[in-house]
Amino acid sequence: MIKILIAEDQSMVLGALSALLDLEDDFTVVATAENGEQAMSLAQQHDVDIVLTDIEMPKMTGIELAQALQRINYTAKVMILTTFTRSGYLRRAMDAGVKGYLLKDAPSDSLAQAVRQIHQGKVIVAPELITQAWGEVDPLTDKERKVLRLAYEGKTTEQISKAIYLSAGTVRNYLSEASSKLGAANRIEAARIAKQNGWL
Amino acid sequence: MIKILIAEDQSMVLGALSALLDLEDDFTVVATAENGEQAMSLAQQHDVDIVLTDIEMPKMTGIELAQALQRINYTAKVMILTTFTRSGYLRRAMDAGVKGYLLKDAPSDSLAQAVRQIHQGKVIVAPELITQAWGEVDPLTDKERKVLRLAYEGKTTEQISKAIYLSAGTVRNYLSEASSKLGAANRIEAARIAKQNGWL
DNA sequence: TAAAGGTGATGACAATTGTCATATTGGGCC
DNA sequence: GGCCCAATATGACAATTGTCATCACCTTTA
C-alpha cells in the first residue's frame, strides 16, 4: 500500500485529487494539507511514501516544502503537481531533491502511473518541460529581481527606491540593466518576461 | 439520476472532479470537455442536467459558454466552478443566466450538495462573493479596456496606437483617463487594479 | 599591496509618459 | 439646417523613465 500525503491550497481540487487517488486499490491517502506548513507537520506525524504537492501555496511553497523535507532527511519522495511550466521552477524543484514534476494539464490517469513509478525509485518529469529545462538560466541578480517585482506592481522608481533603501538612480540602473538582459523595451515587458520564466 | 457535463481545461483537475462526482450515487458524468467550444458541442449531443464549467479556458470561456447556451434556450443549468473572485466575472455570469458560482477554494464535499440544490432550481453563489458583488461597477470604456490590456503586456504607446489604429496621443489620453478613473498613478498600476476587479 | 570585481551613486540627455486644454469630425435628432 | 454628443486628434508642458559614462567604496584575491 502506497501511503500518500497531498498538499494543495484549493480545497475543491484537493478533495477531487484525493477521490481520484483513492480509486486505486494500492493507494491510500493518509493526510491532506492546504499549505506547505501544514503538510510539513503532517508529514512528520504520519509515515508517508509520497508527498504530492502544488507549488504556489500560502505560507510555504511546494518547493520550500521539498527543501525542508530534504533538510531533515525525510525519506518520502516528493512529487510536484502544478500548472507552472516555468523552467525556473523545475530547476529549483530538482535542486530540492524532488522526484517527480507533473503538470495539471496531463491526463488524470497518468497520475497514478507516475506515483507508482516514482515509488519504485524512478524520476518523472513532464515531457513538455524536459527540453526547455536546461535552456536559459535566470540572468537576474537578486536586486534586479526585487526591483522588477516592485515595478511589476506599478510602483514608481521613487517608491521602489524608498522601499528597498537605494537611490532612485540606482533603481533605474537596475531596471535598465534587467530590461537589457531580458531584451525588453521597458520595465513592464521585462517583468512579464521574467515572470513567464519563473524568475520573478 | 442527475446528468452532468464538466468543462475544465486542466486535464488532471477535470479527471479528479469527474472522479469526485462519480462517487455520488445519484450523479452521472455523461461527458467532459477541455474547452468551451467542445463543451458546447457535447452539450448539444447529450441530454444534460447540469453543465459544470471553469471560466478561463482556451477557445471559449465558461461565461461565453453560458451565454451561448442561453441563446439557444438550452435547458441545462450552468454552474461555474473557478478560482476567480473578481466581482466582474460574477456579474457577467449572472447576466448570462448562470445558476451557480462556486469557488475552487470551497470544501470539496460542498460541490455535490450545490449541484443538487441547483438541480432543484435554487441559485447558489459563493458566500465570499455575495457582499462584494454589487459593489463597484466597471468604469472603463471598451477602448480604455483594450488599450490598458496592451499596456499591461508591456507595449509602448506607439505600439498600442499601431495595434488599434488610433493616434498615439489618443492612446495616451485613454490611458490617462483610465488611470484617473481607477485612482492609479500610472498605466501599470491601472492595469493591475482593473485586472484585480475582473475588468480587464 | 595592487589589481580586479561587485555594489551603489551621480549627472546628463533623450525618449516616453502623464495631464490638460482645446480642436475636429461625424453621426443622431429636433 | 442647426445643435448636441461622442470619439478622436493635437499641442504643449512637466514628470518619469531609459541609457550611459563615470565615480566612490568595499571585498576578494593574486
Coordinates of C-alpha atoms in Angstrom, one line a residue, chain A:
Chain A
M1 CA 0.0 0.0 0.0
I2 CA 1.5 3.3 -1.1
K3 CA 0.8 6.0 1.5
I4 CA 0.2 9.4 0.1
L5 CA 0.1 12.9 1.6
I6 CA -1.5 15.6 -0.6
A7 CA -0.9 19.4 -0.3
E8 CA -2.9 21.7 -2.4
D9 CA -4.4 25.0 -1.5
Q10 CA -7.7 24.8 -3.5
S11 CA -9.9 22.7 -1.3
M12 CA -12.0 21.6 -4.2
V13 CA -9.1 20.3 -6.2
L14 CA -7.6 18.8 -3.1
G15 CA -10.7 16.8 -2.5
A16 CA -11.0 15.8 -6.1
L17 CA -7.4 14.6 -6.3
S18 CA -8.0 12.7 -3.1
A19 CA -11.0 11.0 -4.6
L20 CA -9.1 10.2 -7.8
L21 CA -6.2 8.6 -6.0
D22 CA -8.4 6.7 -3.6
L23 CA -9.9 4.9 -6.6
E24 CA -6.7 2.9 -6.9
D25 CA -6.5 -0.2 -4.8
D26 CA -2.9 0.1 -3.9
F27 CA -3.0 3.7 -2.8
T28 CA -4.2 5.3 0.4
V29 CA -4.4 9.0 1.1
V30 CA -3.3 9.3 4.7
A31 CA -3.5 13.0 5.0
T32 CA -4.2 16.2 3.2
A33 CA -3.0 19.8 3.8
E34 CA -3.9 23.2 2.4
N35 CA -0.5 24.7 2.7
G36 CA 3.1 23.8 2.9
E37 CA 3.5 24.3 6.7
Q38 CA 0.6 22.1 7.4
A39 CA 2.0 19.5 5.1
M40 CA 5.4 19.7 6.8
S41 CA 3.9 18.9 10.2
L42 CA 1.6 16.2 8.9
A43 CA 4.4 14.5 7.2
Q44 CA 6.2 14.3 10.5
Q45 CA 3.2 12.8 12.2
H46 CA 2.5 10.2 9.6
D47 CA 4.5 7.6 7.9
V48 CA 4.3 8.6 4.2
D49 CA 5.7 7.2 1.0
I50 CA 4.8 10.0 -1.4
V51 CA 4.2 13.7 -0.8
L52 CA 2.2 15.1 -3.7
T53 CA 2.2 18.9 -3.6
D54 CA 1.3 22.0 -5.6
I55 CA 3.9 24.8 -5.9
E56 CA 2.2 28.1 -5.1
M57 CA 0.6 27.8 -1.8
P58 CA 0.2 30.2 1.2
K59 CA 2.8 30.1 4.0
M60 CA 5.2 27.7 2.3
T61 CA 5.5 26.8 -1.3
G62 CA 5.8 23.3 -2.5
I63 CA 9.4 23.8 -3.3
E64 CA 10.2 25.2 0.1
L65 CA 8.4 22.1 1.5
A66 CA 10.6 19.8 -0.5
Q67 CA 13.7 21.7 0.7
A68 CA 12.6 21.4 4.3
L69 CA 11.9 17.7 4.0
Q70 CA 15.3 17.2 2.3
R71 CA 17.0 19.0 5.1
I72 CA 15.6 16.7 7.8
N73 CA 16.4 13.6 5.6
Y74 CA 12.8 12.7 5.3
T75 CA 12.5 9.5 3.3
A76 CA 9.2 10.1 1.4
K77 CA 9.5 11.0 -2.2
V78 CA 8.2 14.4 -3.2
M79 CA 6.2 14.9 -6.3
I80 CA 5.1 18.3 -7.6
L81 CA 1.8 18.6 -9.4
T82 CA 1.3 22.1 -10.7
T83 CA 0.2 24.3 -13.6
F84 CA 3.5 26.1 -13.9
T85 CA 5.7 25.3 -16.9
R86 CA 8.4 27.8 -15.9
S87 CA 11.8 26.3 -16.3
G88 CA 12.9 28.2 -13.2
Y89 CA 10.6 26.3 -11.0
L90 CA 11.6 22.9 -12.4
R91 CA 15.2 23.7 -11.8
R92 CA 14.7 24.7 -8.3
A93 CA 12.5 21.7 -7.7
M94 CA 15.2 19.3 -8.9
D95 CA 17.7 21.1 -6.7
A96 CA 15.4 20.4 -3.8
G97 CA 15.5 16.7 -4.5
V98 CA 12.0 16.4 -6.0
K99 CA 11.4 13.1 -7.7
G100 CA 8.5 14.0 -9.9
Y101 CA 7.3 17.1 -11.7
L102 CA 3.9 16.7 -13.4
L103 CA 1.6 19.2 -14.9
K104 CA -2.1 19.6 -14.2
D105 CA -2.5 19.6 -17.9
A106 CA -1.6 16.0 -18.1
P107 CA -4.3 13.4 -18.4
S108 CA -5.7 12.4 -15.0
D109 CA -5.0 8.7 -15.5
S110 CA -1.3 9.4 -15.8
L111 CA -1.1 10.5 -12.2
A112 CA -1.5 7.0 -10.7
Q113 CA 1.1 5.6 -13.0
A114 CA 3.5 8.4 -12.2
V115 CA 3.0 7.8 -8.5
R116 CA 3.9 4.1 -8.8
Q117 CA 6.9 4.8 -10.9
I118 CA 8.3 7.3 -8.5
H119 CA 7.6 5.0 -5.6
Q120 CA 9.8 2.5 -7.4
G121 CA 12.6 4.9 -7.5
K122 CA 12.3 6.5 -10.9
V123 CA 12.3 10.2 -11.6
I124 CA 9.5 11.6 -13.7
V125 CA 9.4 15.0 -15.3
A126 CA 6.6 16.2 -17.6
P127 CA 7.8 15.7 -21.2
E128 CA 6.9 19.3 -22.1
L129 CA 9.5 20.6 -19.7
I130 CA 12.4 18.3 -20.3
T131 CA 13.7 20.1 -23.4
Q132 CA 13.4 23.6 -22.1
A133 CA 14.7 22.7 -18.6
W134 CA 18.3 23.3 -19.2
G135 CA 17.8 26.2 -21.5
E136 CA 18.2 29.7 -20.3
V137 CA 19.4 30.4 -16.8
D138 CA 18.0 33.1 -14.8
P139 CA 20.2 36.1 -15.6
L140 CA 18.8 38.4 -12.9
T141 CA 20.6 39.4 -9.8
D142 CA 18.7 39.5 -6.5
K143 CA 18.5 43.2 -6.6
E144 CA 17.2 43.3 -10.1
R145 CA 14.6 40.7 -9.3
K146 CA 13.4 42.6 -6.2
V147 CA 13.3 45.9 -8.1
L148 CA 11.5 44.3 -11.0
R149 CA 8.9 42.7 -8.8
L150 CA 8.0 46.1 -7.3
A151 CA 7.9 47.7 -10.8
Y152 CA 5.6 45.0 -11.8
E153 CA 3.1 46.1 -9.2
G154 CA 3.0 49.6 -10.7
K155 CA 5.3 51.2 -8.2
T156 CA 7.3 54.2 -9.4
T157 CA 11.1 54.5 -9.3
E158 CA 10.7 56.7 -6.4
Q159 CA 8.5 54.3 -4.4
I160 CA 10.8 51.4 -5.2
S161 CA 13.9 53.3 -4.0
K162 CA 12.2 54.1 -0.7
A163 CA 11.0 50.5 -0.3
I164 CA 14.4 49.0 -0.6
Y165 CA 16.7 51.8 0.6
L166 CA 18.5 52.6 -2.6
S167 CA 18.8 55.8 -4.5
A168 CA 16.3 56.4 -7.3
G169 CA 19.2 56.5 -9.8
T170 CA 20.4 53.0 -8.8
V171 CA 16.9 51.7 -9.1
R172 CA 16.7 53.0 -12.6
N173 CA 20.1 51.4 -13.4
Y174 CA 18.9 48.0 -12.2
L175 CA 15.7 48.3 -14.1
S176 CA 17.6 49.3 -17.2
E177 CA 20.1 46.5 -16.7
A178 CA 17.3 44.0 -16.3
S179 CA 15.5 45.2 -19.4
S180 CA 18.6 44.9 -21.4
K181 CA 19.4 41.4 -20.1
L182 CA 15.9 40.3 -20.9
G183 CA 15.7 42.0 -24.3
A184 CA 12.8 44.1 -23.1
A185 CA 11.9 47.6 -24.2
N186 CA 10.7 48.7 -20.8
R187 CA 10.2 47.6 -17.2
I188 CA 6.7 46.2 -17.8
E189 CA 7.9 44.0 -20.6
A190 CA 10.9 43.0 -18.6
A191 CA 8.8 42.0 -15.7
R192 CA 6.5 39.9 -17.9
I193 CA 9.4 38.1 -19.4
A194 CA 10.9 37.3 -16.0
K195 CA 7.5 36.2 -14.7
Q196 CA 7.0 33.9 -17.6
N197 CA 10.2 32.2 -17.0
G198 CA 9.6 31.8 -13.3
W199 CA 12.4 34.2 -12.5
L200 CA 10.3 36.7 -10.7

